mmCIF file of C-alpha atoms and ligand atoms in Angstrom:
data_model
loop_
_atom_site.group_PDB
_atom_site.id
_atom_site.type_symbol
_atom_site.label_atom_id
_atom_site.label_comp_id
_atom_site.label_asym_id
_atom_site.label_seq_id
_atom_site.Cartn_x
_atom_site.Cartn_y
_atom_site.Cartn_z
ATOM 1 C CA MET A 233 -24.468 -31.680 18.948
ATOM 2 C CA LEU A 234 -25.806 -31.003 15.483
ATOM 3 C CA ILE A 235 -28.826 -32.890 14.228
ATOM 4 C CA VAL A 236 -28.712 -33.059 10.429
ATOM 5 C CA MET A 237 -32.099 -33.525 8.821
ATOM 6 C CA ASP A 238 -32.718 -35.429 5.636
ATOM 7 C CA LYS A 239 -33.163 -33.315 2.493
ATOM 8 C CA LYS A 240 -36.740 -34.554 2.312
ATOM 9 C CA ALA A 241 -37.558 -33.948 5.985
ATOM 10 C CA THR A 242 -40.967 -32.330 6.417
ATOM 11 C CA PRO A 243 -41.622 -29.255 8.596
ATOM 12 C CA GLN A 244 -43.518 -31.564 10.996
ATOM 13 C CA GLU A 245 -40.489 -33.877 11.318
ATOM 14 C CA ILE A 246 -38.240 -30.868 11.994
ATOM 15 C CA GLU A 247 -40.686 -29.602 14.604
ATOM 16 C CA ALA A 248 -40.769 -33.033 16.271
ATOM 17 C CA VAL A 249 -36.966 -32.991 16.610
ATOM 18 C CA VAL A 250 -37.079 -29.485 18.109
ATOM 19 C CA THR A 251 -39.674 -30.711 20.618
ATOM 20 C CA ALA A 252 -37.529 -33.753 21.481
ATOM 21 C CA ILE A 253 -34.495 -31.508 22.075
ATOM 22 C CA GLU A 254 -36.474 -29.091 24.231
ATOM 23 C CA SER A 255 -38.034 -31.904 26.252
ATOM 24 C CA LYS A 256 -34.536 -32.726 27.483
ATOM 25 C CA GLY A 257 -34.112 -29.162 28.735
ATOM 26 C CA TYR A 258 -31.786 -28.179 25.871
ATOM 27 C CA THR A 259 -32.239 -25.313 23.435
ATOM 28 C CA ALA A 260 -32.843 -26.110 19.767
ATOM 29 C CA ARG A 261 -31.595 -23.746 17.085
ATOM 30 C CA SER A 262 -32.586 -24.362 13.474
ATOM 31 C CA ILE A 263 -29.806 -23.695 10.978
ATOM 32 C CA PRO A 264 -31.137 -23.563 7.422
ATOM 33 C CA GLY A 265 -28.570 -24.800 4.891
ATOM 34 C CA GLY A 266 -28.507 -24.788 1.103
ATOM 35 C CA GLU A 267 -30.135 -28.191 0.767
ATOM 36 C CA ARG A 268 -31.163 -29.288 4.217
ATOM 37 C CA VAL A 269 -31.968 -28.039 7.671
ATOM 38 C CA SER A 270 -29.711 -28.772 10.625
ATOM 39 C CA ILE A 271 -30.659 -28.231 14.236
ATOM 40 C CA GLY A 272 -28.072 -27.237 16.804
ATOM 41 C CA VAL A 273 -28.468 -28.524 20.347
ATOM 42 C CA LEU A 274 -27.436 -25.767 22.735
ATOM 43 C CA ASN A 275 -27.238 -25.198 26.473
ATOM 44 C CA ASN A 276 -26.322 -28.785 27.246
ATOM 45 C CA GLU A 277 -24.016 -29.406 30.161
ATOM 46 C CA GLY A 278 -22.059 -32.507 29.298
ATOM 47 C CA PRO A 279 -22.422 -34.758 26.270
ATOM 48 C CA VAL A 280 -25.724 -35.253 24.480
ATOM 49 C CA ASP A 281 -26.881 -38.799 23.774
ATOM 50 C CA ALA A 282 -27.165 -39.080 19.962
ATOM 51 C CA SER A 283 -29.433 -42.124 20.179
ATOM 52 C CA LEU A 284 -32.198 -39.871 21.549
ATOM 53 C CA PHE A 285 -32.544 -38.319 18.106
ATOM 54 C CA MET A 286 -31.139 -40.789 15.587
ATOM 55 C CA GLY A 287 -34.297 -42.868 15.424
ATOM 56 C CA LEU A 288 -36.657 -39.938 14.843
ATOM 57 C CA PRO A 289 -38.250 -39.641 11.372
ATOM 58 C CA GLY A 290 -36.349 -37.352 9.006
ATOM 59 C CA VAL A 291 -33.102 -37.368 11.008
ATOM 60 C CA LYS A 292 -30.079 -38.168 8.875
ATOM 61 C CA ASP A 293 -27.217 -37.770 11.316
ATOM 62 C CA ALA A 294 -26.283 -36.527 14.779
ATOM 63 C CA ILE A 295 -22.793 -35.040 14.876
ATOM 64 C CA PRO A 296 -21.011 -34.180 18.110
ATOM 65 C CA VAL A 297 -19.715 -30.584 18.085
ATOM 66 C CA THR A 298 -16.217 -30.585 19.483
ATOM 67 C CA ARG A 299 -15.690 -26.819 19.651
ATOM 68 C CA PRO A 300 -16.802 -24.658 22.590
ATOM 69 C CA TYR A 301 -18.311 -22.204 20.116
ATOM 70 C CA LYS A 302 -21.066 -23.927 18.246
ATOM 71 C CA LEU A 303 -23.126 -21.625 16.034
ATOM 72 C CA VAL A 304 -20.025 -19.831 14.737
ATOM 73 C CA SER A 305 -18.175 -23.075 13.993
ATOM 74 C CA ARG A 306 -17.851 -24.782 10.660
ATOM 75 C CA GLU A 307 -18.823 -28.028 12.321
ATOM 76 C CA VAL A 308 -22.329 -26.691 12.716
ATOM 77 C CA HIS A 309 -22.419 -24.529 9.587
ATOM 78 C CA PRO A 310 -19.976 -25.690 6.881
ATOM 79 C CA GLU A 311 -20.980 -23.134 4.230
ATOM 80 C CA ASP A 312 -19.524 -19.627 4.309
ATOM 81 C CA THR A 313 -21.838 -16.959 5.649
ATOM 82 C CA ILE A 314 -22.275 -14.023 3.310
ATOM 83 C CA VAL A 315 -23.511 -10.874 5.024
ATOM 84 C CA ASP A 316 -25.588 -8.602 2.820
ATOM 85 C CA VAL A 317 -25.558 -4.877 3.531
ATOM 86 C CA GLY A 318 -27.688 -2.810 1.181
ATOM 87 C CA GLY A 319 -26.869 -5.091 -1.765
ATOM 88 C CA ILE A 320 -23.161 -5.356 -0.878
ATOM 89 C CA SER A 321 -22.068 -8.916 -0.119
ATOM 90 C CA ILE A 322 -19.426 -9.455 2.547
ATOM 91 C CA GLY A 323 -17.774 -12.863 2.743
ATOM 92 C CA ASN A 324 -16.122 -15.497 0.608
ATOM 93 C CA GLY A 325 -15.769 -14.513 -3.050
ATOM 94 C CA HIS A 326 -16.088 -10.787 -2.355
ATOM 95 C CA LEU A 327 -13.516 -8.113 -1.579
ATOM 96 C CA THR A 328 -15.023 -5.580 0.802
ATOM 97 C CA ILE A 329 -13.337 -2.268 1.443
ATOM 98 C CA ILE A 330 -14.555 -0.075 4.286
ATOM 99 C CA ALA A 331 -12.877 3.306 4.656
ATOM 100 C CA GLY A 332 -13.277 6.663 6.305
ATOM 101 C CA PRO A 333 -11.984 8.757 9.161
ATOM 102 C CA CYS A 334 -11.461 7.521 12.684
ATOM 103 C CA ALA A 335 -14.049 10.012 13.942
ATOM 104 C CA ILE A 336 -16.763 12.084 12.316
ATOM 105 C CA GLU A 337 -15.648 15.662 12.943
ATOM 106 C CA SER A 338 -18.039 17.696 10.806
ATOM 107 C CA GLU A 339 -20.339 17.293 7.838
ATOM 108 C CA ALA A 340 -17.780 18.857 5.510
ATOM 109 C CA GLN A 341 -14.990 16.577 6.765
ATOM 110 C CA ALA A 342 -17.112 13.419 6.453
ATOM 111 C CA LEU A 343 -18.440 14.249 2.986
ATOM 112 C CA THR A 344 -15.005 15.218 1.673
ATOM 113 C CA ILE A 345 -13.470 11.937 2.830
ATOM 114 C CA ALA A 346 -16.480 9.885 1.742
ATOM 115 C CA LYS A 347 -16.242 11.204 -1.802
ATOM 116 C CA HIS A 348 -12.529 10.424 -1.947
ATOM 117 C CA VAL A 349 -12.856 6.877 -0.655
ATOM 118 C CA ARG A 350 -15.849 6.064 -2.808
ATOM 119 C CA HIS A 351 -13.957 7.273 -5.870
ATOM 120 C CA ALA A 352 -10.993 5.067 -4.912
ATOM 121 C CA GLY A 353 -13.154 1.959 -4.572
ATOM 122 C CA ALA A 354 -14.487 1.737 -1.013
ATOM 123 C CA GLN A 355 -17.973 0.262 -0.854
ATOM 124 C CA LEU A 356 -18.725 1.230 2.744
ATOM 125 C CA PHE A 357 -17.961 4.319 4.801
ATOM 126 C CA ARG A 358 -16.711 4.199 8.383
ATOM 127 C CA GLY A 359 -16.584 6.901 11.036
ATOM 128 C CA GLY A 360 -16.968 6.988 14.791
ATOM 129 C CA ALA A 361 -19.646 9.118 16.445
ATOM 130 C CA PHE A 362 -19.079 7.655 19.911
ATOM 131 C CA LYS A 363 -15.342 7.264 20.380
ATOM 132 C CA PRO A 364 -13.684 5.067 23.003
ATOM 133 C CA ARG A 365 -10.657 7.191 23.903
ATOM 134 C CA THR A 366 -7.875 6.288 26.289
ATOM 135 C CA SER A 367 -7.900 9.797 27.747
ATOM 136 C CA PRO A 368 -11.086 11.475 28.983
ATOM 137 C CA TYR A 369 -9.575 14.746 27.721
ATOM 138 C CA SER A 370 -9.415 13.570 24.109
ATOM 139 C CA PHE A 371 -12.148 14.211 21.545
ATOM 140 C CA GLN A 372 -14.988 11.843 22.434
ATOM 141 C CA GLY A 373 -16.921 12.074 19.150
ATOM 142 C CA LEU A 374 -19.950 14.120 18.112
ATOM 143 C CA GLY A 375 -22.475 11.601 19.458
ATOM 144 C CA GLU A 376 -25.909 11.783 17.833
ATOM 145 C CA GLU A 377 -24.816 14.698 15.642
ATOM 146 C CA GLY A 378 -22.131 12.381 14.225
ATOM 147 C CA LEU A 379 -24.767 9.735 13.507
ATOM 148 C CA LYS A 380 -26.847 12.311 11.639
ATOM 149 C CA ILE A 381 -23.816 13.222 9.545
ATOM 150 C CA LEU A 382 -23.317 9.538 8.761
ATOM 151 C CA ALA A 383 -26.919 9.355 7.551
ATOM 152 C CA GLN A 384 -26.189 12.361 5.373
ATOM 153 C CA VAL A 385 -23.108 10.636 3.923
ATOM 154 C CA ARG A 386 -25.196 7.571 3.102
ATOM 155 C CA GLU A 387 -27.804 9.700 1.406
ATOM 156 C CA THR A 388 -25.295 11.716 -0.595
ATOM 157 C CA THR A 389 -22.913 8.947 -1.632
ATOM 158 C CA GLY A 390 -25.065 5.817 -1.487
ATOM 159 C CA MET A 391 -22.494 4.118 0.739
ATOM 160 C CA PRO A 392 -23.750 2.118 3.732
ATOM 161 C CA VAL A 393 -22.139 3.297 6.964
ATOM 162 C CA VAL A 394 -20.287 1.503 9.747
ATOM 163 C CA THR A 395 -20.055 3.057 13.190
ATOM 164 C CA GLU A 396 -19.164 1.928 16.686
ATOM 165 C CA VAL A 397 -21.535 1.367 19.563
ATOM 166 C CA MET A 398 -19.818 1.953 22.882
ATOM 167 C CA ASP A 399 -22.411 1.004 25.426
ATOM 168 C CA PHE A 400 -25.756 -0.604 26.046
ATOM 169 C CA GLU A 401 -27.428 2.758 26.746
ATOM 170 C CA THR A 402 -26.767 4.158 23.267
ATOM 171 C CA PHE A 403 -27.330 0.909 21.368
ATOM 172 C CA ASP A 404 -30.846 1.773 20.178
ATOM 173 C CA LEU A 405 -29.679 5.130 18.884
ATOM 174 C CA VAL A 406 -26.675 3.747 17.000
ATOM 175 C CA GLU A 407 -28.797 0.913 15.630
ATOM 176 C CA GLU A 408 -31.213 3.435 14.149
ATOM 177 C CA TYR A 409 -28.522 5.080 12.033
ATOM 178 C CA ALA A 410 -25.862 2.431 11.311
ATOM 179 C CA ASP A 411 -25.916 -0.076 8.473
ATOM 180 C CA ILE A 412 -23.278 -2.108 10.309
ATOM 181 C CA ILE A 413 -22.803 -1.745 14.050
ATOM 182 C CA GLN A 414 -19.202 -2.002 15.184
ATOM 183 C CA ILE A 415 -18.217 -3.449 18.541
ATOM 184 C CA GLY A 416 -14.690 -2.307 19.255
ATOM 185 C CA THR A 417 -11.696 -4.070 20.698
ATOM 186 C CA ARG A 418 -12.329 -2.692 24.201
ATOM 187 C CA ASN A 419 -15.851 -4.065 24.246
ATOM 188 C CA MET A 420 -15.275 -7.487 22.732
ATOM 189 C CA GLN A 421 -16.110 -9.113 26.039
ATOM 190 C CA ASN A 422 -18.803 -6.685 27.126
ATOM 191 C CA PHE A 423 -21.338 -9.449 27.426
ATOM 192 C CA SER A 424 -24.435 -7.318 27.930
ATOM 193 C CA LEU A 425 -23.495 -5.395 24.773
ATOM 194 C CA LEU A 426 -22.975 -8.677 22.906
ATOM 195 C CA ARG A 427 -26.372 -9.925 24.050
ATOM 196 C CA ARG A 428 -27.994 -6.695 22.873
ATOM 197 C CA ALA A 429 -26.204 -7.099 19.521
ATOM 198 C CA GLY A 430 -27.671 -10.589 19.347
ATOM 199 C CA ARG A 431 -31.152 -9.048 19.391
ATOM 200 C CA SER A 432 -30.301 -6.529 16.683
ATOM 201 C CA HIS A 433 -31.519 -6.809 13.111
ATOM 202 C CA LYS A 434 -28.379 -5.031 11.852
ATOM 203 C CA PRO A 435 -25.071 -6.772 10.972
ATOM 204 C CA ILE A 436 -22.394 -6.563 13.648
ATOM 205 C CA LEU A 437 -18.696 -5.951 12.994
ATOM 206 C CA LEU A 438 -16.967 -7.599 15.934
ATOM 207 C CA LYS A 439 -13.377 -6.535 16.444
ATOM 208 C CA ARG A 440 -10.936 -8.807 18.184
ATOM 209 C CA GLY A 441 -10.066 -7.778 21.722
ATOM 210 C CA MET A 442 -6.509 -6.492 21.861
ATOM 211 C CA ALA A 443 -5.613 -9.235 24.342
ATOM 212 C CA ALA A 444 -8.060 -11.886 23.222
ATOM 213 C CA THR A 445 -7.291 -15.372 21.996
ATOM 214 C CA ILE A 446 -9.061 -16.546 18.883
ATOM 215 C CA GLU A 447 -11.190 -18.827 21.020
ATOM 216 C CA GLU A 448 -12.322 -15.911 23.225
ATOM 217 C CA TRP A 449 -13.095 -13.879 20.122
ATOM 218 C CA LEU A 450 -15.188 -16.638 18.579
ATOM 219 C CA MET A 451 -16.962 -17.163 21.895
ATOM 220 C CA ALA A 452 -17.840 -13.449 21.871
ATOM 221 C CA ALA A 453 -19.307 -13.913 18.388
ATOM 222 C CA GLU A 454 -21.189 -16.928 19.737
ATOM 223 C CA TYR A 455 -23.049 -14.631 22.157
ATOM 224 C CA ILE A 456 -24.362 -12.648 19.197
ATOM 225 C CA LEU A 457 -25.393 -15.681 17.164
ATOM 226 C CA GLU A 458 -26.871 -17.349 20.214
ATOM 227 C CA GLY A 459 -28.980 -14.250 20.724
ATOM 228 C CA GLY A 460 -30.436 -14.690 17.244
ATOM 229 C CA ASN A 461 -28.308 -12.433 15.030
ATOM 230 C CA ALA A 462 -26.339 -14.495 12.508
ATOM 231 C CA GLN A 463 -24.995 -11.480 10.601
ATOM 232 C CA VAL A 464 -21.584 -11.122 12.190
ATOM 233 C CA ILE A 465 -18.380 -9.979 10.512
ATOM 234 C CA LEU A 466 -15.145 -10.559 12.414
ATOM 235 C CA CYS A 467 -12.348 -7.993 12.283
ATOM 236 C CA GLU A 468 -8.717 -8.644 13.214
ATOM 237 C CA ARG A 469 -7.183 -5.347 14.392
ATOM 238 C CA GLY A 470 -3.936 -6.295 16.092
ATOM 239 C CA VAL A 471 -3.066 -7.513 19.549
ATOM 240 C CA ARG A 472 -0.939 -6.025 22.306
ATOM 241 C CA THR A 473 2.650 -7.292 22.316
ATOM 242 C CA PHE A 474 6.012 -6.022 23.637
ATOM 243 C CA VAL A 475 7.002 -4.207 20.435
ATOM 244 C CA HIS A 476 7.237 -0.455 19.958
ATOM 245 C CA HIS A 477 7.572 -0.276 16.186
ATOM 246 C CA SER A 478 3.803 -0.416 15.821
ATOM 247 C CA ARG A 479 0.859 0.372 18.074
ATOM 248 C CA ASN A 480 -0.284 -3.254 18.115
ATOM 249 C CA THR A 481 0.886 -6.374 16.312
ATOM 250 C CA LEU A 482 -1.353 -7.366 13.433
ATOM 251 C CA ASP A 483 -1.972 -11.063 13.918
ATOM 252 C CA LEU A 484 -2.451 -12.228 10.364
ATOM 253 C CA SER A 485 -2.073 -15.813 11.500
ATOM 254 C CA ALA A 486 -5.555 -15.408 12.958
ATOM 255 C CA VAL A 487 -7.056 -15.160 9.482
ATOM 256 C CA PRO A 488 -6.399 -18.718 8.231
ATOM 257 C CA VAL A 489 -7.340 -20.084 11.655
ATOM 258 C CA VAL A 490 -10.653 -18.234 11.707
ATOM 259 C CA LEU A 491 -11.380 -19.210 8.103
ATOM 260 C CA LYS A 492 -10.927 -22.828 9.075
ATOM 261 C CA GLU A 493 -12.832 -22.653 12.348
ATOM 262 C CA SER A 494 -15.706 -20.407 11.391
ATOM 263 C CA HIS A 495 -18.054 -19.708 8.510
ATOM 264 C CA LEU A 496 -18.239 -16.001 9.372
ATOM 265 C CA PRO A 497 -16.617 -13.382 7.139
ATOM 266 C CA ILE A 498 -13.334 -11.975 8.444
ATOM 267 C CA ILE A 499 -11.827 -8.631 7.513
ATOM 268 C CA VAL A 500 -8.678 -6.865 8.728
ATOM 269 C CA ASP A 501 -8.143 -3.373 10.121
ATOM 270 C CA PRO A 502 -4.475 -2.575 9.474
ATOM 271 C CA SER A 503 -4.834 1.027 10.688
ATOM 272 C CA HIS A 504 -5.410 0.346 14.385
ATOM 273 C CA ALA A 505 -2.830 -2.441 14.310
ATOM 274 C CA ALA A 506 -0.118 -0.221 12.846
ATOM 275 C CA GLY A 507 -0.918 3.080 14.494
ATOM 276 C CA ARG A 508 1.255 4.678 11.834
ATOM 277 C CA ARG A 509 0.573 5.443 8.227
ATOM 278 C CA ASP A 510 3.669 3.906 6.642
ATOM 279 C CA GLN A 511 2.704 0.367 7.638
ATOM 280 C CA VAL A 512 -0.895 0.455 6.495
ATOM 281 C CA ILE A 513 -0.432 -0.316 2.784
ATOM 282 C CA PRO A 514 2.005 -3.242 3.282
ATOM 283 C CA LEU A 515 -0.224 -4.748 5.984
ATOM 284 C CA SER A 516 -3.251 -4.342 3.728
ATOM 285 C CA ARG A 517 -1.537 -6.225 0.929
ATOM 286 C CA ALA A 518 -0.630 -9.005 3.332
ATOM 287 C CA SER A 519 -4.175 -9.170 4.699
ATOM 288 C CA ILE A 520 -5.640 -9.844 1.287
ATOM 289 C CA ALA A 521 -2.844 -12.316 0.535
ATOM 290 C CA VAL A 522 -3.858 -14.407 3.560
ATOM 291 C CA ALA A 523 -7.385 -14.422 2.122
ATOM 292 C CA ALA A 524 -9.190 -12.012 4.421
ATOM 293 C CA HIS A 525 -12.524 -10.997 2.923
ATOM 294 C CA GLY A 526 -11.783 -7.304 3.112
ATOM 295 C CA LEU A 527 -10.290 -4.355 4.923
ATOM 296 C CA MET A 528 -11.320 -1.482 7.121
ATOM 297 C CA VAL A 529 -8.938 1.456 6.709
ATOM 298 C CA GLU A 530 -8.747 4.950 8.198
ATOM 299 C CA VAL A 531 -8.445 7.771 5.680
ATOM 300 C CA HIS A 532 -8.348 11.530 6.261
ATOM 301 C CA HIS A 533 -7.923 14.412 3.797
ATOM 302 C CA ASP A 534 -6.062 16.435 6.448
ATOM 303 C CA PRO A 535 -4.576 13.919 8.877
ATOM 304 C CA GLY A 536 -2.337 16.539 10.501
ATOM 305 C CA ASN A 537 -5.452 18.169 11.897
ATOM 306 C CA ALA A 538 -7.525 15.037 12.537
ATOM 307 C CA LEU A 539 -9.197 14.935 15.940
ATOM 308 C CA SER A 540 -8.208 11.295 16.396
ATOM 309 C CA ASP A 541 -5.797 8.794 14.877
ATOM 310 C CA GLY A 542 -4.307 11.209 12.356
ATOM 311 C CA ALA A 543 -0.937 9.424 12.510
ATOM 312 C CA GLN A 544 -2.378 6.234 11.064
ATOM 313 C CA SER A 545 -4.793 7.825 8.602
ATOM 314 C CA LEU A 546 -3.912 7.516 4.938
ATOM 315 C CA TYR A 547 -4.073 10.450 2.570
ATOM 316 C CA PRO A 548 -6.733 9.889 -0.104
ATOM 317 C CA GLN A 549 -4.049 9.393 -2.749
ATOM 318 C CA GLN A 550 -2.437 6.648 -0.672
ATOM 319 C CA PHE A 551 -5.788 4.987 -0.188
ATOM 320 C CA GLU A 552 -6.262 4.955 -3.936
ATOM 321 C CA GLU A 553 -2.918 3.175 -4.321
ATOM 322 C CA LEU A 554 -3.907 0.724 -1.614
ATOM 323 C CA CYS A 555 -7.137 -0.132 -3.433
ATOM 324 C CA ASP A 556 -5.346 -0.672 -6.738
ATOM 325 C CA GLN A 557 -2.780 -2.948 -5.115
ATOM 326 C CA ILE A 558 -5.160 -5.097 -3.132
ATOM 327 C CA LYS A 559 -7.507 -5.579 -6.057
ATOM 328 C CA LYS A 560 -4.581 -7.044 -8.000
ATOM 329 C CA ILE A 561 -3.739 -9.405 -5.163
ATOM 330 C CA PHE A 562 -7.367 -10.428 -4.796
ATOM 331 C CA ASN A 563 -7.562 -11.169 -8.512
ATOM 332 C CA ILE A 564 -4.361 -13.229 -8.485
ATOM 333 C CA LEU A 565 -5.793 -15.413 -5.734
ATOM 334 C CA GLY A 566 -9.004 -15.883 -7.642
ATOM 335 C CA ASN A 567 -12.047 -14.504 -5.999
ATOM 336 C CA ASN A 568 -13.162 -17.793 -4.607
ATOM 337 C CA VAL A 569 -10.233 -19.160 -2.670
ATOM 338 C CA ASP A 570 -10.973 -22.455 -0.998
ATOM 339 C CA ARG A 571 -10.482 -21.004 2.438
ATOM 340 C CA CYS A 572 -11.617 -23.926 4.448
ATOM 341 C CA GLU A 573 -8.962 -26.623 4.320
ATOM 342 C CA ALA A 574 -10.984 -29.275 6.002
ATOM 343 C CA PRO A 575 -14.672 -28.710 5.433
ATOM 344 C CA ILE A 576 -16.881 -31.075 7.316
ATOM 345 C CA SER A 577 -18.677 -33.119 4.719
ATOM 346 C CA ILE A 578 -21.871 -34.901 5.474
ATOM 347 C CA ALA A 579 -21.902 -38.189 3.623
ATOM 348 C CA GLU A 580 -24.944 -38.954 1.507
HETATM 349 C C1 PEP B 613 -12.172 2.155 15.529
HETATM 350 O O1 PEP B 613 -12.253 1.364 14.572
HETATM 351 O O2 PEP B 613 -12.578 3.311 15.475
HETATM 352 C C2 PEP B 613 -11.570 1.698 16.799
HETATM 353 C C3 PEP B 613 -11.637 2.421 17.905
HETATM 354 O O3 PEP B 613 -10.946 0.519 16.680
HETATM 355 P P1 PEP B 613 -10.487 -0.519 17.812
HETATM 356 O O4 PEP B 613 -11.702 -0.858 18.609
HETATM 357 O O5 PEP B 613 -9.971 -1.672 16.994
HETATM 358 O O6 PEP B 613 -9.406 0.149 18.603
HETATM 359 MN MN1 MN B 614 -9.244 5.143 15.023
#
């Protein structure tokens, strides 16, 4: 349930509602809005009786939340969330491009690619320091040395950096260096990692599990918001299907569904969906056409010698073309597409 407070509700009235919620054994979560405060009622088993709260001073409405995810849903939070990373806004009205190699391999490699992608129009740099690899014999990433190189890239280019956290044990370390902490497809339902991300003060990029439904994905995001971190960016990266023409199948139908269900920003990673370079530009165009808020793309200046995911990495020149094309598509759509078909309106 969502308790919607009157615009003129005083802090004391809000506090009294929180106390009333907690006295029933529920958890209260304040959700500041543009004009008014709403309070989510969490941890209830079974329906909540609205009449318990409707008569309290300052309460305007009590709305049942029909979705299993609450804090990530538009029912609870109709306005789009905009995540701010070092002055870069991610979310509705903004086109965010994150690019870089799959893995940080050396300082020279990272800086070379960073300069290329920044020149082409990327606002954020990506690169894995801890790599989740299918084979234990594959390059596992440079670890902390990779994080230090990322810090160097940020200092040299001014671009905030996105990097993956693979486990609970290294979370503190990754959190120290990253501007956005990525949780990868393999960890989408690593609940202790999600809970730790919920306690982080850094934005979290939550990739969709390769076999996850949209509901499972949003429930994973719910763990992070429930833990107290509202800065979550969702990332569609393809799901496992029976096809062989691509590594995964990019599920672009997820984008309009997520935009309708959730206020969180959603971007698309066409690189890990495709697994091959020739599909990355067309899938990027399509991603922006379905109104995703941005892209995360793998780029390498020497993909033939990349230590991971060379086959799907774009050459810098191709990435430049990609940026030019998607900016045109973004501009055709207008940079403020009404992405939520059925916003929940609260009557005056
Ligand atoms: C990545 O972005 O480096 C990555 C490993 O992606 P995913 O978790 O989507 O496979
Ligand atoms: Mn990769």
